[in-house]
mmCIF file with all atom_site columns, C-alpha atoms in Angstrom:
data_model
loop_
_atom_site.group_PDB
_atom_site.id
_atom_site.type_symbol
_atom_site.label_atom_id
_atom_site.label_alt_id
_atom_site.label_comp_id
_atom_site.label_asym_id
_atom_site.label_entity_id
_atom_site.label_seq_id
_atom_site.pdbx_PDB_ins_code
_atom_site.Cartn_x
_atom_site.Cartn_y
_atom_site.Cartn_z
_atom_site.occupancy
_atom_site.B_iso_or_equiv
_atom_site.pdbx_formal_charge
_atom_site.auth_seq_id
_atom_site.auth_comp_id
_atom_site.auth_asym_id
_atom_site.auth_atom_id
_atom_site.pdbx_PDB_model_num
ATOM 1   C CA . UNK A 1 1   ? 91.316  87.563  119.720 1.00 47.00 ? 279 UNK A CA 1
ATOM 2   C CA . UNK A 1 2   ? 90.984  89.972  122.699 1.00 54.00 ? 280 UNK A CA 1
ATOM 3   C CA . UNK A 1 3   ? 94.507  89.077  123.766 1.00 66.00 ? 281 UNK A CA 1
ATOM 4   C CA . UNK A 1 4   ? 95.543  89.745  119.818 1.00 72.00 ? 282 UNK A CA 1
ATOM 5   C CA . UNK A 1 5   ? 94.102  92.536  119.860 1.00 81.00 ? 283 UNK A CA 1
ATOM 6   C CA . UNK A 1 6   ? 95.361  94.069  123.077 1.00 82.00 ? 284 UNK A CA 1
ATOM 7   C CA . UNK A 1 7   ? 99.251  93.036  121.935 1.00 82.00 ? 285 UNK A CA 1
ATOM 8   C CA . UNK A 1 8   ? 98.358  95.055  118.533 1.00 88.00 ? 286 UNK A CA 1
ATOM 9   C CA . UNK A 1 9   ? 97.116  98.225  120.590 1.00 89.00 ? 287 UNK A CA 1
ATOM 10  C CA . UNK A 1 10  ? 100.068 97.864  123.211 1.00 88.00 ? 288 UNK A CA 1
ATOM 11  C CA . UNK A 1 11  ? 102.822 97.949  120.425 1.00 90.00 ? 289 UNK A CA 1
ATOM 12  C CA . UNK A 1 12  ? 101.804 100.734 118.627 1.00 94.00 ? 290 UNK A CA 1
ATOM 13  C CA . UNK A 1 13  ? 103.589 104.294 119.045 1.00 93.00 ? 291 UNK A CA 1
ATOM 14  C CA . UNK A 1 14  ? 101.358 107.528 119.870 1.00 96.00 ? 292 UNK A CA 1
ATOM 15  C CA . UNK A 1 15  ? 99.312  107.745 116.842 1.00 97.00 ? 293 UNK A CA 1
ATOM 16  C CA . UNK A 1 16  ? 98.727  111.776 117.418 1.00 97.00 ? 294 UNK A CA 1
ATOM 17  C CA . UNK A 1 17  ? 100.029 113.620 114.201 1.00 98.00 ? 295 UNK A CA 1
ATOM 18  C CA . UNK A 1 18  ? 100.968 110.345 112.294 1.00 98.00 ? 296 UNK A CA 1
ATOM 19  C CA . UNK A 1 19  ? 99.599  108.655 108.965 1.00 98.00 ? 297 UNK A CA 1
ATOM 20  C CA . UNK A 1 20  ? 98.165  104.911 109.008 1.00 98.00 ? 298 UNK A CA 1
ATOM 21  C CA . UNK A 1 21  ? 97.703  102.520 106.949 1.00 98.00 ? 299 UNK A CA 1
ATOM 22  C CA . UNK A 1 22  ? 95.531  99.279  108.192 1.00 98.00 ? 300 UNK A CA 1
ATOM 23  C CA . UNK A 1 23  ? 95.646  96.021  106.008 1.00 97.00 ? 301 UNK A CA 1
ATOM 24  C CA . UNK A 1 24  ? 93.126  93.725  106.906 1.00 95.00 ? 302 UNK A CA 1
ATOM 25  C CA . UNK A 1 25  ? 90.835  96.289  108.555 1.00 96.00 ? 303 UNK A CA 1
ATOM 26  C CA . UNK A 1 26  ? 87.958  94.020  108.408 1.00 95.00 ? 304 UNK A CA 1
ATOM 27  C CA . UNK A 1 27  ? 84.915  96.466  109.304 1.00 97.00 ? 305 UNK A CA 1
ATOM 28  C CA . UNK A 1 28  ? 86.807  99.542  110.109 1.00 97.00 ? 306 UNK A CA 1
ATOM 29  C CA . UNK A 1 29  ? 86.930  98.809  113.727 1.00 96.00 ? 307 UNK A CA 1
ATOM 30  C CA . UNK A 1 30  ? 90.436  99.949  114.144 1.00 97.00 ? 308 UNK A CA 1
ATOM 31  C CA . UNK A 1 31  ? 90.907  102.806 111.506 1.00 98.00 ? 309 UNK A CA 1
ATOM 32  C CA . UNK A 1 32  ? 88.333  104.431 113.114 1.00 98.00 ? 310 UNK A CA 1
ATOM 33  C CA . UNK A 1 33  ? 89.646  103.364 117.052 1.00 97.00 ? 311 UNK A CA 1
ATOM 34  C CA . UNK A 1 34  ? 93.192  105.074 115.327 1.00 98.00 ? 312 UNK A CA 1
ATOM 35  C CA . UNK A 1 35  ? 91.702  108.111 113.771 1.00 97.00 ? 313 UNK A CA 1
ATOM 36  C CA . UNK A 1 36  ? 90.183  108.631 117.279 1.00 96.00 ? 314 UNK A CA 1
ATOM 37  C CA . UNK A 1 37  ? 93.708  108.236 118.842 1.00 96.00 ? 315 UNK A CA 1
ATOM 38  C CA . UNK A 1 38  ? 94.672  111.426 116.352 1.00 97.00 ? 316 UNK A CA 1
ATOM 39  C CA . UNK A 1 39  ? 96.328  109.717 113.526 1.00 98.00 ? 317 UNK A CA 1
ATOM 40  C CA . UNK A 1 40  ? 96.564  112.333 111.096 1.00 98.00 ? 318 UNK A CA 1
ATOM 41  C CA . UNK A 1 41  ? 95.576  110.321 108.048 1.00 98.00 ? 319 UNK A CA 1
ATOM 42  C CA . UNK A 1 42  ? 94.142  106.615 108.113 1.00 98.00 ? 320 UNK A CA 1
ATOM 43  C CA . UNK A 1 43  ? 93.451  104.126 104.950 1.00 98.00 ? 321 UNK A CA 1
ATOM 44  C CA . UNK A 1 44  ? 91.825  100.712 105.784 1.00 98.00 ? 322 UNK A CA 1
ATOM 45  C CA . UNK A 1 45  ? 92.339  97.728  103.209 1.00 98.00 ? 323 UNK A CA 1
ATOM 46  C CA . UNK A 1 46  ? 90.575  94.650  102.981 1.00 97.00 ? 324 UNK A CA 1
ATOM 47  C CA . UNK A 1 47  ? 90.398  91.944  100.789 1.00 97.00 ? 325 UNK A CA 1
ATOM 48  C CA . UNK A 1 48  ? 86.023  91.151  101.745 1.00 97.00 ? 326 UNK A CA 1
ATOM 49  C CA . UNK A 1 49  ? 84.254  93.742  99.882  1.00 98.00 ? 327 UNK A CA 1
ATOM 50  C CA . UNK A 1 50  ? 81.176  93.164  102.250 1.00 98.00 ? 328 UNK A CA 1
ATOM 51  C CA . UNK A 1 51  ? 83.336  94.106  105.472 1.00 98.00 ? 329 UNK A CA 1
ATOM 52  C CA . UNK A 1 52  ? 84.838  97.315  103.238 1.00 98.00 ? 330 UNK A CA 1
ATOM 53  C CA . UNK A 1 53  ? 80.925  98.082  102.531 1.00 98.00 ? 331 UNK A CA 1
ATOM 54  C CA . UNK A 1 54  ? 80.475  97.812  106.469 1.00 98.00 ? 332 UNK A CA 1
ATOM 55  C CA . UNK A 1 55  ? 83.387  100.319 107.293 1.00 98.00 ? 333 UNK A CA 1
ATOM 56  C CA . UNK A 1 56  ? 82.182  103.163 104.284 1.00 98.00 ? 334 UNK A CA 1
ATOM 57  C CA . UNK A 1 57  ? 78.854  102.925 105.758 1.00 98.00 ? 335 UNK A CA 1
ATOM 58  C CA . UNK A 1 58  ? 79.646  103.410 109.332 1.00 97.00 ? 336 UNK A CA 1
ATOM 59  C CA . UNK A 1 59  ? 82.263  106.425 107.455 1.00 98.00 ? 337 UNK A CA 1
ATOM 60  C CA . UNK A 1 60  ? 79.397  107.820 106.211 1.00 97.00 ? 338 UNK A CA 1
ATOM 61  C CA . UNK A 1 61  ? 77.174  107.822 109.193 1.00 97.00 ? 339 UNK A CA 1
ATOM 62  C CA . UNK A 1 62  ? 79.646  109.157 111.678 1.00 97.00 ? 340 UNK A CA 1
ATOM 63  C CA . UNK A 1 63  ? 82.746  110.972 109.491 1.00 97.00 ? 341 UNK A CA 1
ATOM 64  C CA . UNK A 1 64  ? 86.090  110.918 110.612 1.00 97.00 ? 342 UNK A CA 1
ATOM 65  C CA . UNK A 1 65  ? 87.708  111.329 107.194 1.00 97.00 ? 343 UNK A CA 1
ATOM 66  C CA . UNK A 1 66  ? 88.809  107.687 106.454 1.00 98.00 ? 344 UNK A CA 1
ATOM 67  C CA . UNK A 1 67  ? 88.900  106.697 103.470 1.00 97.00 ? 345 UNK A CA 1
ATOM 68  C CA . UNK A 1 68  ? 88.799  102.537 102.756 1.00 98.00 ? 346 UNK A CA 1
ATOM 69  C CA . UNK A 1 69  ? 89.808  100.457 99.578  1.00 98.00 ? 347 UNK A CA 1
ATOM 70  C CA . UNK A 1 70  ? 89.130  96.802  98.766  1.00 98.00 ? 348 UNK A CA 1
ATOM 71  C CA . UNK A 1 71  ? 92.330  94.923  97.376  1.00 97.00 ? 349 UNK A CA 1
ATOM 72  C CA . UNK A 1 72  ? 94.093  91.350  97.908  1.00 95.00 ? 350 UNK A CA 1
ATOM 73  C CA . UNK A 1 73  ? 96.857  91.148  99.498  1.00 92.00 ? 351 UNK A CA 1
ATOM 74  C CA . UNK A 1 74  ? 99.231  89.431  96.933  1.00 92.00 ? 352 UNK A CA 1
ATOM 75  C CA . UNK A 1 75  ? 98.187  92.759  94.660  1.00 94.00 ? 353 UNK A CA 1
ATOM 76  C CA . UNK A 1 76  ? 98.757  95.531  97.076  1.00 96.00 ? 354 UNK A CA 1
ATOM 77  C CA . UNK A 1 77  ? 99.704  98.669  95.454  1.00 97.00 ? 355 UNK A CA 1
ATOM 78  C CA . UNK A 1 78  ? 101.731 101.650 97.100  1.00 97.00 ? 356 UNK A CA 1
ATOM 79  C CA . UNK A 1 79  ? 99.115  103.022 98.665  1.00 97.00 ? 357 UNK A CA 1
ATOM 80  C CA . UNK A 1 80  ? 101.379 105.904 99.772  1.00 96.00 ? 358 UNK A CA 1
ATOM 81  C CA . UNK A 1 81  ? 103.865 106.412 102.489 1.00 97.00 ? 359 UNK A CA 1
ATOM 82  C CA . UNK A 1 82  ? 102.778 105.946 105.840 1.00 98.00 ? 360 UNK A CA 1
ATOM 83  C CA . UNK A 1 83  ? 104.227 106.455 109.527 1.00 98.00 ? 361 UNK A CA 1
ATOM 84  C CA . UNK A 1 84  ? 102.877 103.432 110.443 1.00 98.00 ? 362 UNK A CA 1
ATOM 85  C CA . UNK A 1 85  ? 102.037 100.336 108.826 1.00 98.00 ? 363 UNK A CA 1
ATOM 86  C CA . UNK A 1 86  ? 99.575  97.681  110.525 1.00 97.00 ? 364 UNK A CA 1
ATOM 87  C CA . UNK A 1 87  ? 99.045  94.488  109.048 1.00 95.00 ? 365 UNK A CA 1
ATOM 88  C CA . UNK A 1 88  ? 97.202  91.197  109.272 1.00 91.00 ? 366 UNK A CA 1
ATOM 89  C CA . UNK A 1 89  ? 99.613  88.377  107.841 1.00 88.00 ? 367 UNK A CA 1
ATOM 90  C CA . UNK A 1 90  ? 99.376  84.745  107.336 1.00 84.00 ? 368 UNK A CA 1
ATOM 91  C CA . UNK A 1 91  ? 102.638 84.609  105.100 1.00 84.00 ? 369 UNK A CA 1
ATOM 92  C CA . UNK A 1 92  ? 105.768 86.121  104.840 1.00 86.00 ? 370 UNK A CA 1
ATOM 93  C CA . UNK A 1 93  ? 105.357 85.890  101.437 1.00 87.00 ? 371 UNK A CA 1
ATOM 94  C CA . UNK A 1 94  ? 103.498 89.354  101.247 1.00 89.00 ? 372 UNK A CA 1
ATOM 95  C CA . UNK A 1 95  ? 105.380 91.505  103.472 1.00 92.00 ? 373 UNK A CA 1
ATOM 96  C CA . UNK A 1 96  ? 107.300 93.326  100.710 1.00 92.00 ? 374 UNK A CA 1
ATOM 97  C CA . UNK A 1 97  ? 103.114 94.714  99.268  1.00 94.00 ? 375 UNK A CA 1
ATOM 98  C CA . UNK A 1 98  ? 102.718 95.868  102.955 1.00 94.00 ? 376 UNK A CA 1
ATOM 99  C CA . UNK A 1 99  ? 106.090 97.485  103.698 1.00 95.00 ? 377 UNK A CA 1
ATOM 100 C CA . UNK A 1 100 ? 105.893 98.778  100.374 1.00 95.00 ? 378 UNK A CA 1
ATOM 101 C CA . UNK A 1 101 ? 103.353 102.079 101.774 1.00 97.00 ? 379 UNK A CA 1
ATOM 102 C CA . UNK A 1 102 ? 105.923 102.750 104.928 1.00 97.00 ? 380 UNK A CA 1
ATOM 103 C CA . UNK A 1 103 ? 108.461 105.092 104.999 1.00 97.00 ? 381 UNK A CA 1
ATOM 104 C CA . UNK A 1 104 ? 112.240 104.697 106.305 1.00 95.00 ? 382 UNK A CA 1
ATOM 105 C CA . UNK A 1 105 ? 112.093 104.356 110.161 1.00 95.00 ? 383 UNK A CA 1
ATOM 106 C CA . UNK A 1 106 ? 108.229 104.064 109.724 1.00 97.00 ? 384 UNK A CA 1
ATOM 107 C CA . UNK A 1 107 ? 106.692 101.273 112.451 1.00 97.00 ? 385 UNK A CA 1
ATOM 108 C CA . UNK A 1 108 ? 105.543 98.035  111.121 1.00 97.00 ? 386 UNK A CA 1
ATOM 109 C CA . UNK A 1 109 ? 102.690 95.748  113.484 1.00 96.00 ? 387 UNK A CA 1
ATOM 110 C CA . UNK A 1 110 ? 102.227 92.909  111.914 1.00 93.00 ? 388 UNK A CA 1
ATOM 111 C CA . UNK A 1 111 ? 99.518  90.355  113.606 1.00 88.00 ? 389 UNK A CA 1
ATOM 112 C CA . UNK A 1 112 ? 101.106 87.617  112.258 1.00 82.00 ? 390 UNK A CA 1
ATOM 113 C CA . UNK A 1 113 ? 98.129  84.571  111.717 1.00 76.00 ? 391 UNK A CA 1
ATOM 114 C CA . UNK A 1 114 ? 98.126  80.634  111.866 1.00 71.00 ? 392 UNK A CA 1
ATOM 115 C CA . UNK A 1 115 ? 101.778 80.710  114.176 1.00 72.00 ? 393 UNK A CA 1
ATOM 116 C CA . UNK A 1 116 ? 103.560 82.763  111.790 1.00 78.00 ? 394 UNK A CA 1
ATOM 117 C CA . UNK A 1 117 ? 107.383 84.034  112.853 1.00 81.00 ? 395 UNK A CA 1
ATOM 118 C CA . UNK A 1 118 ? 107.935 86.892  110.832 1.00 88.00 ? 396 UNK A CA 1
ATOM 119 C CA . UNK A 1 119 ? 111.164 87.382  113.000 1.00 89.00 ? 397 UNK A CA 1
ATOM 120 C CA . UNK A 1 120 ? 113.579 86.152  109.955 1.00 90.00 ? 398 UNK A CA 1
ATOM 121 C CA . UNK A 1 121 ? 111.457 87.928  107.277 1.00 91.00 ? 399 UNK A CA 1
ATOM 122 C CA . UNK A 1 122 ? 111.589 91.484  108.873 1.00 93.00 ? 400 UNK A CA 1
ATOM 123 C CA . UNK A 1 123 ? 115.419 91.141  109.618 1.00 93.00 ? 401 UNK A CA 1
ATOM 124 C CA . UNK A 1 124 ? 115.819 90.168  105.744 1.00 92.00 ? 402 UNK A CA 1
ATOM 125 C CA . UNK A 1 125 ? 113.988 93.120  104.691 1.00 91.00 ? 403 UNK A CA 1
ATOM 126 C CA . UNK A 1 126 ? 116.343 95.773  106.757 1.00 91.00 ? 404 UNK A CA 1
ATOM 127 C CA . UNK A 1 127 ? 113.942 95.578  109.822 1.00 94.00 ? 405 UNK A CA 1
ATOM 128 C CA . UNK A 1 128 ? 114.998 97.334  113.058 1.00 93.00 ? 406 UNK A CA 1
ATOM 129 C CA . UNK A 1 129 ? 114.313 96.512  116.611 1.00 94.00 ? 407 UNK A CA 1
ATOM 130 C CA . UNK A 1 130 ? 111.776 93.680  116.176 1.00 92.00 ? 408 UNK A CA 1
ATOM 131 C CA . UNK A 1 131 ? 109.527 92.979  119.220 1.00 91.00 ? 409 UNK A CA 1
ATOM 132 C CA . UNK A 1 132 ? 108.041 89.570  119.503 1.00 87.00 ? 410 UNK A CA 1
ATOM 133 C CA . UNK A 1 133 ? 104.525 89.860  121.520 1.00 79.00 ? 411 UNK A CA 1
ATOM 134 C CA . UNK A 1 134 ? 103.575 86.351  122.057 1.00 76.00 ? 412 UNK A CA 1
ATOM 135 C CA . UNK A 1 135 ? 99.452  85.251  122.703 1.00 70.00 ? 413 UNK A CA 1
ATOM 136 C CA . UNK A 1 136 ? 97.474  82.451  122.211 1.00 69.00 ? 414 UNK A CA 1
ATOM 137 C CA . UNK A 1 137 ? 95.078  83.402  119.486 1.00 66.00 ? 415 UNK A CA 1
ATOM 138 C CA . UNK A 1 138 ? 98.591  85.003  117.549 1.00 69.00 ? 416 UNK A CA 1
ATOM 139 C CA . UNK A 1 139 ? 101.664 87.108  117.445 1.00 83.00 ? 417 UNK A CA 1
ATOM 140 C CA . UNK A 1 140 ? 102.201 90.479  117.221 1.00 89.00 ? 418 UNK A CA 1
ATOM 141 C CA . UNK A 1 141 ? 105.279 91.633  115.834 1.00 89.00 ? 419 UNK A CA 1
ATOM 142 C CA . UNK A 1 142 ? 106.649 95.294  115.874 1.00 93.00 ? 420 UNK A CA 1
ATOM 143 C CA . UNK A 1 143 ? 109.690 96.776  113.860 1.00 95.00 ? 421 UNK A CA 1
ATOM 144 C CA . UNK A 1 144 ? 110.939 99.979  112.595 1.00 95.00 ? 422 UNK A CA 1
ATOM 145 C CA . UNK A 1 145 ? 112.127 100.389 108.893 1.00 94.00 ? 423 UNK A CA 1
ATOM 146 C CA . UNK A 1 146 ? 115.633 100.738 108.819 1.00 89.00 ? 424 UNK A CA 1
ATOM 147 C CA . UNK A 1 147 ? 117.188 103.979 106.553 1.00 83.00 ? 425 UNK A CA 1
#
């Protein structure tokens, strides 16, 4: 996972000034590592209502003005538009929820799970310069939204 998660923090832009939105944020971990990078704004989703409960507590002991929402994947709403978009996949299946929140030329990161090549899906959606990060515990994928 260290590898993962070094690929997910290597293709992200400068978060200073920009709005996030983090789907799969387990316990918070990296809203909180992105609000601390300046992201302007910064929503965490996660299906596991106990690792939600983790990430509002640790909100509430040290505030940094994210806010955190439990919901399944395959019933993501618009949860606004955001600059940037990072998501934990394990099908293509759900990339239209996740894209759904990021606005045109926004950056997608997609840690795609299980071996996943999102390559195909992102180009179907109108997905601009797609970068393939390749590891052994999983891919990381980065692409812009396309106007």
């Amino acid at each position: 996972m260290a590898d993962q998660a070094a690929a997910l923090l290597e293709a992200l832009p400068d978060l200073a000034g920009r709005s996030v939105l983090v789907v799969g944020c387990g316990d918070g971990r990296f809203p909180r590592r992105f609000r601390g990078d300046g992201a302007r704004r910064v929503v965490g989703v996660d299906a596991d209502q106990a690792l939600i409960a983790v990430a509002q507590r640790e909100e509430e002991r040290d505030p940094l003005g994210i806010s955190y929402e439990v919901h399944q994947l395959a019933r993501l709403p618009v949860m606004g538009a955001f600059d940037v978009v990072v998501a934990l996949l394990d099908s293509p299946g759900h990339l239209d929820r996740v894209i759904a929140s990021l606005v045109t030329g926004g950056l997608l990161v997609a840690v795609a799970a299980n071996g996943l090549d999102l390559e195909e899906a992102l180009r179907d959606n109108g997905f601009q310069d797609i970068v393939l990060h390749r590891h052994e515990s999983g891919d990381v994928h980065s692409a812009r939204k396309a106007p």
